[in-house]
Coordinates of C-alpha atoms and ligand atoms in Angstrom, one line a residue:
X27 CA 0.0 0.0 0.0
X28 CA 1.1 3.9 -1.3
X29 CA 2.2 5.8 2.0
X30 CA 2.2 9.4 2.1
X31 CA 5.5 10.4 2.7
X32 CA 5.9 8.6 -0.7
X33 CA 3.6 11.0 -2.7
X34 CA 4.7 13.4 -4.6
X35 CA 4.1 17.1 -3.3
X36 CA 5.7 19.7 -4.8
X37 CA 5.4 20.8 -8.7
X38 CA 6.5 20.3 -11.2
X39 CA 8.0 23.4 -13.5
X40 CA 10.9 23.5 -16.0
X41 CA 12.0 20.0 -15.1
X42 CA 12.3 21.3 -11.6
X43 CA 10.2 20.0 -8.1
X44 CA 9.6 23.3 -6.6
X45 CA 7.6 25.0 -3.7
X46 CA 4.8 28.0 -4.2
X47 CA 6.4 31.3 -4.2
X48 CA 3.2 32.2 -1.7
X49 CA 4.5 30.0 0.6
X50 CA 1.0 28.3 1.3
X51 CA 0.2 24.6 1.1
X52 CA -3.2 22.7 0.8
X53 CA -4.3 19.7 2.9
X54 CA -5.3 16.8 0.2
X55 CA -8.0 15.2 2.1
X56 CA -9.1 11.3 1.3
X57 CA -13.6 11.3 1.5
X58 CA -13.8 8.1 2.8
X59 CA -13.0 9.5 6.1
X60 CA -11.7 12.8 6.0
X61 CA -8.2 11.8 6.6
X62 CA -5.9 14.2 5.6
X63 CA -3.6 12.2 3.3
X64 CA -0.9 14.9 1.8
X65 CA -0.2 18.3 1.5
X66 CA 0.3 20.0 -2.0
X67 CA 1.8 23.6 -3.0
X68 CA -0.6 26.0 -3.7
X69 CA 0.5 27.9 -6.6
X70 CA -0.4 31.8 -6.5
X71 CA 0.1 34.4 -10.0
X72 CA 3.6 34.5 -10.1
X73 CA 4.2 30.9 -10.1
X74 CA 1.9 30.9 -13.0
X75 CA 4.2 33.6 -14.5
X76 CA 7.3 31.3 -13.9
X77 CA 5.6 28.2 -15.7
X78 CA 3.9 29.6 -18.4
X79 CA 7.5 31.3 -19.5
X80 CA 9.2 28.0 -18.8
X81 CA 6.5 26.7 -21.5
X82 CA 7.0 29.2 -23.9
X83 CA 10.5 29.0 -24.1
X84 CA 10.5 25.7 -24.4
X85 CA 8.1 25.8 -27.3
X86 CA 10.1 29.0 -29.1
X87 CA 13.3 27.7 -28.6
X88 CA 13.3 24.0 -27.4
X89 CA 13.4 20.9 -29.6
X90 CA 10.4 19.4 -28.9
X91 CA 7.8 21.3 -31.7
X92 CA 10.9 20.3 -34.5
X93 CA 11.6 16.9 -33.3
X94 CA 10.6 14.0 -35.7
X95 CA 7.5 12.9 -34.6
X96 CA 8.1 9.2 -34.3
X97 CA 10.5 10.2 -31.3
X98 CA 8.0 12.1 -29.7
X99 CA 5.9 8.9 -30.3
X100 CA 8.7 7.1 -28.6
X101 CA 8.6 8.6 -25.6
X102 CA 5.3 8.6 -25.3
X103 CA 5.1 4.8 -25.9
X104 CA 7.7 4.8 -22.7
X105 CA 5.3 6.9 -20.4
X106 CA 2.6 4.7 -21.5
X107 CA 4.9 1.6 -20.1
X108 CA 5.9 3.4 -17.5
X109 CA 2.3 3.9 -16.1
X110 CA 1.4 0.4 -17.1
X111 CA 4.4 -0.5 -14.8
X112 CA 3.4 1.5 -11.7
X113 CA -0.3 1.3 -12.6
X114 CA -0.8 -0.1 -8.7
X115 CA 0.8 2.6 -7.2
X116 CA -1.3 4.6 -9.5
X117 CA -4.6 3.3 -8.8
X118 CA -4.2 3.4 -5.1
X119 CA -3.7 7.2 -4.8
X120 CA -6.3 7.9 -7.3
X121 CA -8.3 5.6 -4.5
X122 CA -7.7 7.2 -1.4
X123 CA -7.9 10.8 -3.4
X124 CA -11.5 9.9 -4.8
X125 CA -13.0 7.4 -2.6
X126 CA -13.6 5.3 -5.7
X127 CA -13.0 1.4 -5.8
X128 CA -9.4 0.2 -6.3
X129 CA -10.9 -2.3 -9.1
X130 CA -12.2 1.1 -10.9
X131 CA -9.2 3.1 -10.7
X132 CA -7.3 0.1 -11.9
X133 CA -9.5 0.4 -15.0
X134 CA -8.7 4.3 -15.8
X135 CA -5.6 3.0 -15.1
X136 CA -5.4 0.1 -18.5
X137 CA -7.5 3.6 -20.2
X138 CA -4.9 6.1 -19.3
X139 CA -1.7 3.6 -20.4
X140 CA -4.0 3.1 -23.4
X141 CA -4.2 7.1 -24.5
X142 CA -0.7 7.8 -24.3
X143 CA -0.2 4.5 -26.6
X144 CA -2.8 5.7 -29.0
X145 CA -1.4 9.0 -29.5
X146 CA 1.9 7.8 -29.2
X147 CA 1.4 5.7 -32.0
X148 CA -0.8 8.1 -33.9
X149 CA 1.9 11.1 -33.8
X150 CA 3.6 9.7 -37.0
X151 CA 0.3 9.8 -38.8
X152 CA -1.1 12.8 -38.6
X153 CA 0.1 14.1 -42.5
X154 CA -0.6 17.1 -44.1
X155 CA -2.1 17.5 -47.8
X156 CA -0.9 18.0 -51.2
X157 CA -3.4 20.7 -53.1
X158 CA -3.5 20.1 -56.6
X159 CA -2.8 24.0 -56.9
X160 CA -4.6 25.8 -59.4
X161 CA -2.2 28.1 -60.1
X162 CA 0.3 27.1 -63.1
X163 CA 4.1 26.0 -62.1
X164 CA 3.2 26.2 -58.3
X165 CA 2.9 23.7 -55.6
X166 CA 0.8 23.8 -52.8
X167 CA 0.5 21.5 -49.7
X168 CA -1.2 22.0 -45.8
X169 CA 1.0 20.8 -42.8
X170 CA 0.3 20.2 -39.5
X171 CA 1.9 22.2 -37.0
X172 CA 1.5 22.4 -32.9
X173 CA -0.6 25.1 -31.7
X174 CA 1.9 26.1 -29.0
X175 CA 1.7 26.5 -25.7
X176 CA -1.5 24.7 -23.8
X177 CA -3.1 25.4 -20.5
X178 CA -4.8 22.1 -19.4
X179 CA -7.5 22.7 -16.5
X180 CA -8.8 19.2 -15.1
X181 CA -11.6 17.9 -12.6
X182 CA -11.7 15.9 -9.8
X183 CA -13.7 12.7 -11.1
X184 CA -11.2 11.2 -13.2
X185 CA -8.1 13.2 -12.5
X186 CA -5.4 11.7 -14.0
X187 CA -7.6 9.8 -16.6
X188 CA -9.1 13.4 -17.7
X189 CA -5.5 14.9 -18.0
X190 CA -4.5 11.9 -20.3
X191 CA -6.8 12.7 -22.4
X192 CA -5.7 16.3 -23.0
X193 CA -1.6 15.6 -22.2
X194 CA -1.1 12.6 -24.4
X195 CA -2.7 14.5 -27.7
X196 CA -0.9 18.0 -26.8
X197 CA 3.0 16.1 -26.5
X198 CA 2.4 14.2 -29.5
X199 CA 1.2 16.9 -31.3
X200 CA 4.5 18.7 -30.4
X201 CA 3.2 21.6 -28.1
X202 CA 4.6 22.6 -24.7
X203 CA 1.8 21.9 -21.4
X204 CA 1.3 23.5 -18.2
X205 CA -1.5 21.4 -16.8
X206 CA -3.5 22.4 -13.3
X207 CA -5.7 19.9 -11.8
X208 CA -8.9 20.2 -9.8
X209 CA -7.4 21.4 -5.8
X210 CA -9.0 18.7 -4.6
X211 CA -7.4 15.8 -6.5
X212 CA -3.6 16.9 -8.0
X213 CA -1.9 13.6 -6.9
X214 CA -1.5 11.4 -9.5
X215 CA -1.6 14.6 -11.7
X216 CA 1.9 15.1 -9.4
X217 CA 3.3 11.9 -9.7
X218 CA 3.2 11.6 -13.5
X219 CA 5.1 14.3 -13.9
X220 CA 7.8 12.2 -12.2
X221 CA 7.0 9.6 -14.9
X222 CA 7.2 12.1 -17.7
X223 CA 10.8 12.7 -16.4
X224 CA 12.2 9.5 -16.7
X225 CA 10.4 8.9 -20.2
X226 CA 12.8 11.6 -21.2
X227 CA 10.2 14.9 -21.8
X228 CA 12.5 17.0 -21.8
X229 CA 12.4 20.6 -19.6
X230 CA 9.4 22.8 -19.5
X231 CA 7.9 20.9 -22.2
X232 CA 5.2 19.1 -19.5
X233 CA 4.5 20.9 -16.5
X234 CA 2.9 21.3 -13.9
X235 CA 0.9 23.9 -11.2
X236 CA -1.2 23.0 -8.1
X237 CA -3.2 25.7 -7.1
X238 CA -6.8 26.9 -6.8
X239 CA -9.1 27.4 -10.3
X240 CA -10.1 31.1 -9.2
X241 CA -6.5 32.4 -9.2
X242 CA -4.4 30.0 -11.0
X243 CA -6.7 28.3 -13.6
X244 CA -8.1 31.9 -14.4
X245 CA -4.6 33.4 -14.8
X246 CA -3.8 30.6 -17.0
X247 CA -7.0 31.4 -19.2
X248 CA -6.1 34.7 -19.5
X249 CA -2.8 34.7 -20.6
X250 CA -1.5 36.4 -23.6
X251 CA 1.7 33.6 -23.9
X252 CA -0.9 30.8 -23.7
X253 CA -2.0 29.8 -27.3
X254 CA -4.7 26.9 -26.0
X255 CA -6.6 26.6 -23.2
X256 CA -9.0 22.7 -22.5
X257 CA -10.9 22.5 -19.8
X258 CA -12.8 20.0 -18.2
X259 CA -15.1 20.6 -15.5
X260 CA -18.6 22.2 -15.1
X261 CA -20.0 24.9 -17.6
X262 CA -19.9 27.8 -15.1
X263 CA -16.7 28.0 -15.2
X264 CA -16.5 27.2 -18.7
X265 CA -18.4 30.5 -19.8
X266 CA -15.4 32.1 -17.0
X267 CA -13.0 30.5 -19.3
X268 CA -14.3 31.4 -22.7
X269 CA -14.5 35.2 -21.7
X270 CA -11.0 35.3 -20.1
X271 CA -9.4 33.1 -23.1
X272 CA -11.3 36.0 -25.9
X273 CA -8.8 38.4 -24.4
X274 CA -6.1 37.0 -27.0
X275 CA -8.1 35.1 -28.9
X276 CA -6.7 31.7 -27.6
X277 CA -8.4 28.6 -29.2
X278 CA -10.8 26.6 -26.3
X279 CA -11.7 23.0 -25.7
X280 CA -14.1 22.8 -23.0
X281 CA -15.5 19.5 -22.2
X282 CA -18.5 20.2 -19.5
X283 CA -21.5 18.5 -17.9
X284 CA -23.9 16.5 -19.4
X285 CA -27.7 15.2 -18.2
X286 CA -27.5 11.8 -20.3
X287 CA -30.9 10.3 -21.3
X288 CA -31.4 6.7 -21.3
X289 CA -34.2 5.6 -23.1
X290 CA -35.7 1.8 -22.8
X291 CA -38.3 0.4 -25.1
X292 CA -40.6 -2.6 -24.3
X293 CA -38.9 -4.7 -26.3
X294 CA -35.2 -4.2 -25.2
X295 CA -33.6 -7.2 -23.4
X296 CA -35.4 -6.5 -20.0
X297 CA -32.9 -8.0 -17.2
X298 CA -29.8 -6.4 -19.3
X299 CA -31.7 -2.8 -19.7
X300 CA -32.1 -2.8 -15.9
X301 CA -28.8 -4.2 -15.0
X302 CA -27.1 -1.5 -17.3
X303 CA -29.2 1.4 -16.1
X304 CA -27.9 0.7 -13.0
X305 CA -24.4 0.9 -13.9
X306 CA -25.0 4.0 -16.2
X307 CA -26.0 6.2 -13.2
X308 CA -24.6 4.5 -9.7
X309 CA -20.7 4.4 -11.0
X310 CA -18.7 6.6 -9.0
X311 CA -21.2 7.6 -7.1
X312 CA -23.0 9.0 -10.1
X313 CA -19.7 11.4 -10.1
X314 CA -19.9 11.0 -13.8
X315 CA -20.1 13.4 -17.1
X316 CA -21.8 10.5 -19.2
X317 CA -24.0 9.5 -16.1
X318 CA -26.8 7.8 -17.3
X319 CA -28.9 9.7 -14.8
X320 CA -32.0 10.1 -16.7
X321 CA -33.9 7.0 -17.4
X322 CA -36.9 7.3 -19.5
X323 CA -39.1 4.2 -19.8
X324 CA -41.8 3.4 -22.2
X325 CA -45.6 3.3 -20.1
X326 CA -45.6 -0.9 -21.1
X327 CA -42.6 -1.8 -18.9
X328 CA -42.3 1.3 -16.6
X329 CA -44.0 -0.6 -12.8
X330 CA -42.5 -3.7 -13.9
X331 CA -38.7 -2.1 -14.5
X332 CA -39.1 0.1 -11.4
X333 CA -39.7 -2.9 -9.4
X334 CA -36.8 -4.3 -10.2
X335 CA -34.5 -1.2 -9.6
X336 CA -36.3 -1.1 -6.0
X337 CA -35.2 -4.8 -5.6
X338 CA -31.2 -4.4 -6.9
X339 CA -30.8 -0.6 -5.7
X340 CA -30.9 -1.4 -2.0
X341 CA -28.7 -4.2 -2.3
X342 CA -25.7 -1.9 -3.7
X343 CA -23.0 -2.0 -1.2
X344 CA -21.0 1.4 0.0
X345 CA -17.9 2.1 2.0
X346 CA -14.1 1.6 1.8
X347 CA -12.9 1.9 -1.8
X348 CA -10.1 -0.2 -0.9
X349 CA -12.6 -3.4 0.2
X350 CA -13.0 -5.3 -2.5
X351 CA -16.5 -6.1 -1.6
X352 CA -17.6 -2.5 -1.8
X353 CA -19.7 -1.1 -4.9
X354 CA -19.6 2.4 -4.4
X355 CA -17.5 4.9 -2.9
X356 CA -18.3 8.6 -1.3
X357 CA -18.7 11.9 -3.3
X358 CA -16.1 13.9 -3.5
X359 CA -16.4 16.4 -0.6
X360 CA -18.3 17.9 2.0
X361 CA -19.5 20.8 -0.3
X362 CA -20.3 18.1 -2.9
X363 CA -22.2 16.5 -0.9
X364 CA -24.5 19.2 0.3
X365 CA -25.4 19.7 -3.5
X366 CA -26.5 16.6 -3.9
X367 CA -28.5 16.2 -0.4
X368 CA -30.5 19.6 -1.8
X369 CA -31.5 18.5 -4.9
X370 CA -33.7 15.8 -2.8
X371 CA -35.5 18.7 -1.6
X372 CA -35.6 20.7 -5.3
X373 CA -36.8 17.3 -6.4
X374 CA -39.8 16.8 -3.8
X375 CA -41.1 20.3 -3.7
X376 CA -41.2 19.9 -7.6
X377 CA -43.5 16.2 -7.3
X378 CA -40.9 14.0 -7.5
X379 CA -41.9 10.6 -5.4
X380 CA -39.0 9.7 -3.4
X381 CA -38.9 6.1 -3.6
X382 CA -35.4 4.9 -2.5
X383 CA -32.5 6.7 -0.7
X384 CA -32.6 10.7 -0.7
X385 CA -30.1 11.2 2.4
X386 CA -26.8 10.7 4.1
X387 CA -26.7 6.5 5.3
X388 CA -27.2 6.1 9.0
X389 CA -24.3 3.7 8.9
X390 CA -21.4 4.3 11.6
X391 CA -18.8 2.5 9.1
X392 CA -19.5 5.0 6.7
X393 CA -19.9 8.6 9.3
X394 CA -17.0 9.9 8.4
X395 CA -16.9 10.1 4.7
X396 CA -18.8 12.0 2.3
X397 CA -21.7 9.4 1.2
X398 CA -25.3 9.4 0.1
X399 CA -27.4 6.7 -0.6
X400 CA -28.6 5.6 -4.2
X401 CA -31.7 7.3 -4.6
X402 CA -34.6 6.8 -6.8
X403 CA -37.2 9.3 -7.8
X404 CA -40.5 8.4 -9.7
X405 CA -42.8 10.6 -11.1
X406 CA -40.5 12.7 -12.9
X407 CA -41.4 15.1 -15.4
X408 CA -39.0 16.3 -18.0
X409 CA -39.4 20.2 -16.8
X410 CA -38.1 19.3 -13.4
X411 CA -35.2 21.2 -12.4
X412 CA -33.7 17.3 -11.2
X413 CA -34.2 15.9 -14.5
X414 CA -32.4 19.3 -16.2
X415 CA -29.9 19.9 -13.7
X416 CA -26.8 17.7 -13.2
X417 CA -27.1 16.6 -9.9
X418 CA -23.7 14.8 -10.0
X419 CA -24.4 12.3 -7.5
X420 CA -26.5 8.7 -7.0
X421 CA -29.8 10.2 -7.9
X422 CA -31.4 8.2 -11.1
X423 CA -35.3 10.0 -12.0
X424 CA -37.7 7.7 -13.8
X425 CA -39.9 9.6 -17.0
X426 CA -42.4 7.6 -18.9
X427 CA -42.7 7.7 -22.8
X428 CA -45.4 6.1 -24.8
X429 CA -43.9 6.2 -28.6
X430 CA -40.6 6.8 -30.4
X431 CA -41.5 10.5 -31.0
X432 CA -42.0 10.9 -27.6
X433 CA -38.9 9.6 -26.1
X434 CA -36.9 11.7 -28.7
X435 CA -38.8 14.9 -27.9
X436 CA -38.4 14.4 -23.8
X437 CA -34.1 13.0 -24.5
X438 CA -33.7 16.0 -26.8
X439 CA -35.5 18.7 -24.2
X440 CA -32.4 19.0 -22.5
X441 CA -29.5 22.0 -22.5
X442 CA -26.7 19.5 -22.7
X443 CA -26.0 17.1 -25.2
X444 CA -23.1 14.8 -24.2
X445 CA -24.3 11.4 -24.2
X446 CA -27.6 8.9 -24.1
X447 CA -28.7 5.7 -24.8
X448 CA -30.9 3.7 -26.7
X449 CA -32.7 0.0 -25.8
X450 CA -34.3 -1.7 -28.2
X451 CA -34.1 -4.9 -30.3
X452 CA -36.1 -3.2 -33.1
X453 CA -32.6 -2.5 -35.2
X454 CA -34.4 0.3 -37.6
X455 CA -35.6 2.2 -34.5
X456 CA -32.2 1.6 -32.8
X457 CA -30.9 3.8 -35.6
X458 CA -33.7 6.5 -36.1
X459 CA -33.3 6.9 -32.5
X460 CA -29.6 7.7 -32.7
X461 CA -29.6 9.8 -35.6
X462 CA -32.8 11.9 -34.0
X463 CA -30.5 12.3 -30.4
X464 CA -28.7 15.5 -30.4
X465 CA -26.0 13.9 -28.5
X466 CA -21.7 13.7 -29.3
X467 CA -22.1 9.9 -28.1
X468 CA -25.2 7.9 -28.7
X469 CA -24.6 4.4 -27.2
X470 CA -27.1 0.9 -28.7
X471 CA -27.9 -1.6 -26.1
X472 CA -24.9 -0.3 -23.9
X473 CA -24.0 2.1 -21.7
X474 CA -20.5 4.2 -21.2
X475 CA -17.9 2.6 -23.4
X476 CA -15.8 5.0 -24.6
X477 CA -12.1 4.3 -26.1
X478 CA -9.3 6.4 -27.2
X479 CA -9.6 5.5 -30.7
X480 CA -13.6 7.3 -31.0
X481 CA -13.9 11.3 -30.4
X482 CA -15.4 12.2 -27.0
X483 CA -17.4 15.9 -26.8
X484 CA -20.3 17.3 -26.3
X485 CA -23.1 19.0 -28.3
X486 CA -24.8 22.0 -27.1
X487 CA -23.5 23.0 -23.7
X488 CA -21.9 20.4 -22.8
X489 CA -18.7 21.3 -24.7
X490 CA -16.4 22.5 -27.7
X491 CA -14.3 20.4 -29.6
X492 CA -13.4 16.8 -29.0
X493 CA -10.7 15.0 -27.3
X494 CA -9.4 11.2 -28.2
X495 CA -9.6 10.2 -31.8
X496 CA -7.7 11.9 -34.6
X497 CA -10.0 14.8 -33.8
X498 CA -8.3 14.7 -30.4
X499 CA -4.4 15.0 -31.4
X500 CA -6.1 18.2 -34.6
X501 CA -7.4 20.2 -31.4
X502 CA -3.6 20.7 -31.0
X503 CA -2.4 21.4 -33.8
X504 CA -2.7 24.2 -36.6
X505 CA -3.2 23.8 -40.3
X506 CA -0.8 26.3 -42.6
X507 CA -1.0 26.4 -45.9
X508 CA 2.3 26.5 -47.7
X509 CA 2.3 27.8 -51.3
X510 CA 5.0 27.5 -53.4
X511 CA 5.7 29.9 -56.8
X512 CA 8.3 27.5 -59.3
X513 CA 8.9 30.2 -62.1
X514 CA 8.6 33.3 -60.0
X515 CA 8.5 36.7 -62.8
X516 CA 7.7 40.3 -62.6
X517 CA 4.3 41.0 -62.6
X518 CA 4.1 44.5 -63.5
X519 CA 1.2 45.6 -62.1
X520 CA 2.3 48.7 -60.0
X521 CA 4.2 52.0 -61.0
X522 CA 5.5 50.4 -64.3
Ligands
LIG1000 P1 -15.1 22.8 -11.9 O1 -15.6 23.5 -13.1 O2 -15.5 23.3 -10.6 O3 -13.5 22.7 -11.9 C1 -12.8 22.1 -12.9 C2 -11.4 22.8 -12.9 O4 -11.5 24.1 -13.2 C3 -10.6 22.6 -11.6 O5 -9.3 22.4 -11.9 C4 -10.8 24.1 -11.1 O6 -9.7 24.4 -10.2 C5 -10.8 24.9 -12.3 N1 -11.3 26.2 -12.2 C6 -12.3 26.7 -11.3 N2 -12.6 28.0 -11.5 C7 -11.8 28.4 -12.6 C8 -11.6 29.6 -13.3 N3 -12.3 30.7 -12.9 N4 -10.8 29.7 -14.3 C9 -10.1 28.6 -14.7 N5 -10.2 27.4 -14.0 C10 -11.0 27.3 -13.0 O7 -15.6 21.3 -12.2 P2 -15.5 20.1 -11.2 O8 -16.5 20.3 -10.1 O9 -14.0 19.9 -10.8 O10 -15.9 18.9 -12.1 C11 -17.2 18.5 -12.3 C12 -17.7 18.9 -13.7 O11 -16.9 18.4 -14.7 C13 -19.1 18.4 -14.0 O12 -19.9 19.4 -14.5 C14 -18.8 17.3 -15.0 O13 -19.9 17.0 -15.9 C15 -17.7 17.9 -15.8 N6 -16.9 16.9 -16.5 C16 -17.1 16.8 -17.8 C17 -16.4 15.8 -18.6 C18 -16.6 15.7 -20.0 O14 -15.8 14.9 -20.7 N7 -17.4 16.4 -20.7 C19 -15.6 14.9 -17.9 C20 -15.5 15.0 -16.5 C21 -16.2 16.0 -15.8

């Protein structure tokens, strides 16, 4: 088992490990029990000065951008082995920093090894384009080149497996990173850096800041030496972002919320619809983009489907991520928590019917951390501010549909449009469905795969751009368009 003193606290800037010039530290707290379980710098504005020129230089001047890219493939591929190496290690901070179970940390572990392997692989590929120029004795092609220098702002759900997604496209694509994570989960965030070290990436090409989103994250936005800013995380601070990245006109990818329909007909595989609606809402506590929180049912098999969540929800087993008999872990924090508790009360005064969970357990096993029982609300209506809202925690509401049309209509009312499902046997309807779903993923008879070979955004508000997939490594880079004149002669047009 990880111990503290072994964690990784200060950060990480121009190849050096180095302490906040404020002088202040943060207490990283674990929410199974509130156990204090590190302490981390906390950055303040001119420790965001230091980094971001540490990034720039190494971008202007630094071999990185120039080098072929099959060796920055290379040492991507090491990273990759690198984490798969310590993936243990890995998983068990990302445990005791979440509260989620070891066995699903150990998964974004496999995913995390598995991006920087994809884009390793895929920084070779990425060609330009020949133009067949239509201009006589002229060539003309379109390269690929990195967009520079890239603020990377992560969240707190899946904190090294978000940053993945947005470091292992950026290095490959040949641009410089300063990467902050969410304050409340920067460890692993920390302790790849030492990985990106021994895989050879060289100085101030990956770095990064721990330090609070209001100060730090904002000052990264804003600045006029950063050429990219992605962000993950909720849209409120998105719209903070997208303002204070206008100020130089700095490109954005902003991957934010989602309320994720998922839509059963009568004829989908009963037992497997109910078994995977419980998995698209209740994993990680519901602490999930994709969350498969909505779950609209057509009239036929709505009693008959509820009774069965009623029969399986209670049964779902919380505490100790780190017990391998344990199904779900805490929320994230105290403050997290509260939200979640309130939207009980949002959800009753609106007509909801409570019919499971709703409130903190009674437990004594489970007092000290931050957990809420799965909850189940019936009667939901698709104006409710619990169906609209992303509640973020164990909370699944139950609409009724009676036709295709319907179900489309009630999926569709939504503000966000990151992800839903459809189940159904009926393969014609399986694909009307997804083509009528306004939605960047639309999973069939499944729920939450994603892989880094597929792109991964959001429609409407729930994002710009798309990470993973060849999409993912173009967010960082730039097309130019180079012409070439191969009989250049006076023209003549001016002052002859
Ligand atoms: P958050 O928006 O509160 O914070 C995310 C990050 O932004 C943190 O690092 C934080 O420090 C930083 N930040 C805060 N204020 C900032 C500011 N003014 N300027 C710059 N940075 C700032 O989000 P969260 O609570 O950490 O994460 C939960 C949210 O993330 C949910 O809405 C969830 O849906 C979303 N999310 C989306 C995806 C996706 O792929 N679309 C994936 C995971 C999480």
């Amino acid at each position: 088992m990880v111990t503290i003193d072994e964690i990784e606290a200060k950060m990480y800037v121009d190849g050096d490990w180095i302490c906040a010039k404020t002088g202040e530290k943060r207490d990283i707290i674990n929410p199974f029990n509130q156990k204090v379980i590190g302490q981390v710098e906390e950055a303040g504005l001119e420790d965001v000065q230091i980094a971001v020129e540490a990034a720039r230089q190494a971008f202007d001047k630094g071999k990185w951008p120039h080098l072929p890219a099959a060796e920055r493939g290379r040492k991507l591929f090491c990273l990759a082995q690198l984490l798969q190496e310590e993936r243990e290690r890995f998983a068990q901070i990302e445990t005791l920093n979440t509260g989620k179970t070891l066995m699903e940390s150990l998964a974004d572990m496999e995913d995390i090894a598995n991006v920087f392997r994809y884009f390793a692989g895929l920084a070779d590929k990425s060609g330009g384009e020949a133009i067949a120029s239509p201009i006589e004795h002229s060539s003309s092609m379109v390269v690929r080149e990195p967009v520079g220098v890239c603020a990377q702002i992560t969240p707190w759900n899946y904190p090294l497996l978000q940053a993945a997604w947005k470091i292992a496209p950026a290095l490959a694509a040949g641009c410089t990173v300063i990467l902050k994570p969410s304050e409340l989960t920067p460890l692993t965030s920390l302790e790849l850096a030492k990985l990106a070290e021994r895989a050879g990436i060289p100085r101030g090409v990956f770095n990064v800041l721990t330090g609070p989103g209001h100060s730090v994250g904002a000052a990264l936005s804003e600045s006029d030496d950063i050429d990219l800013v992605s962000f993950t995380g909720g849209g409120a601070t998105g719209r903070k972002i997208m303002k204070a990245a206008a100020g130089n006109f700095k490109k954005i990818a902003l991957e934010l919320g989602g309320k994720n329909p998922n839509i059963v007909f009568a004829d989908a595989d009963f037992d497997t619809a109910v078994d995977y609606a419980l998995n698209a809402v209740f994993f990680h506590a519901g602490q999930v983009c994709s969350a498969g929180a909505r779950l609209l049912l057509e009239n036929e098999i709505h009693d008959r489907f509820v009774e069965e969540l009623k029969r399986r929800i209670p049964k779902i087993r919380l505490g100790d991520g780190f017990d391998d008999t344990v199904q779900m872990g805490p929320l994230i924090s105290r403050e997290h928590l509260d939200k979640v508790e309130h939207y009980v009360n949002i959800a009753e005064k609106e007509g909801a019917s409570l019919v499971l969970g709703g409130k903190r357990p009674e437990s004594p096993e489970l007092k000290d951390g931050f957990f809420f029982e799965p909850t189940l609300f019936i009667d939901c209506q698709e104006t409710m501010r619990v169906v609209q809202e992303e509640t973020f925690g164990p909370i699944l509401t139950v609409e009724r549909f009676v036709d295709e049309e319907d179900a489309v209509r009630k999926a569709n009312n939504t503000i966000y449009g990151l992800a839903g499902a459809v189940w159904t046997t009926d393969a014609d309807r399986a694909q009307r469905v997804s083509h009528a779903l306004r939605m960047g993923t639309v999973w069939i008879n499944d729920f939450h795969p994603y892989f880094a070979q597929a792109p991964w955004g959001g429609y409407k508000q729930s994002g710009i751009g798309r990470e993973l997939g060849h999409s993912g490594l173009d967010e960082y880079t730039e097309l130019k368009h180079v012409f070439q004149n191969h009989a250049p002669k006076p023209m003549n047009w001016f002052g002859v």
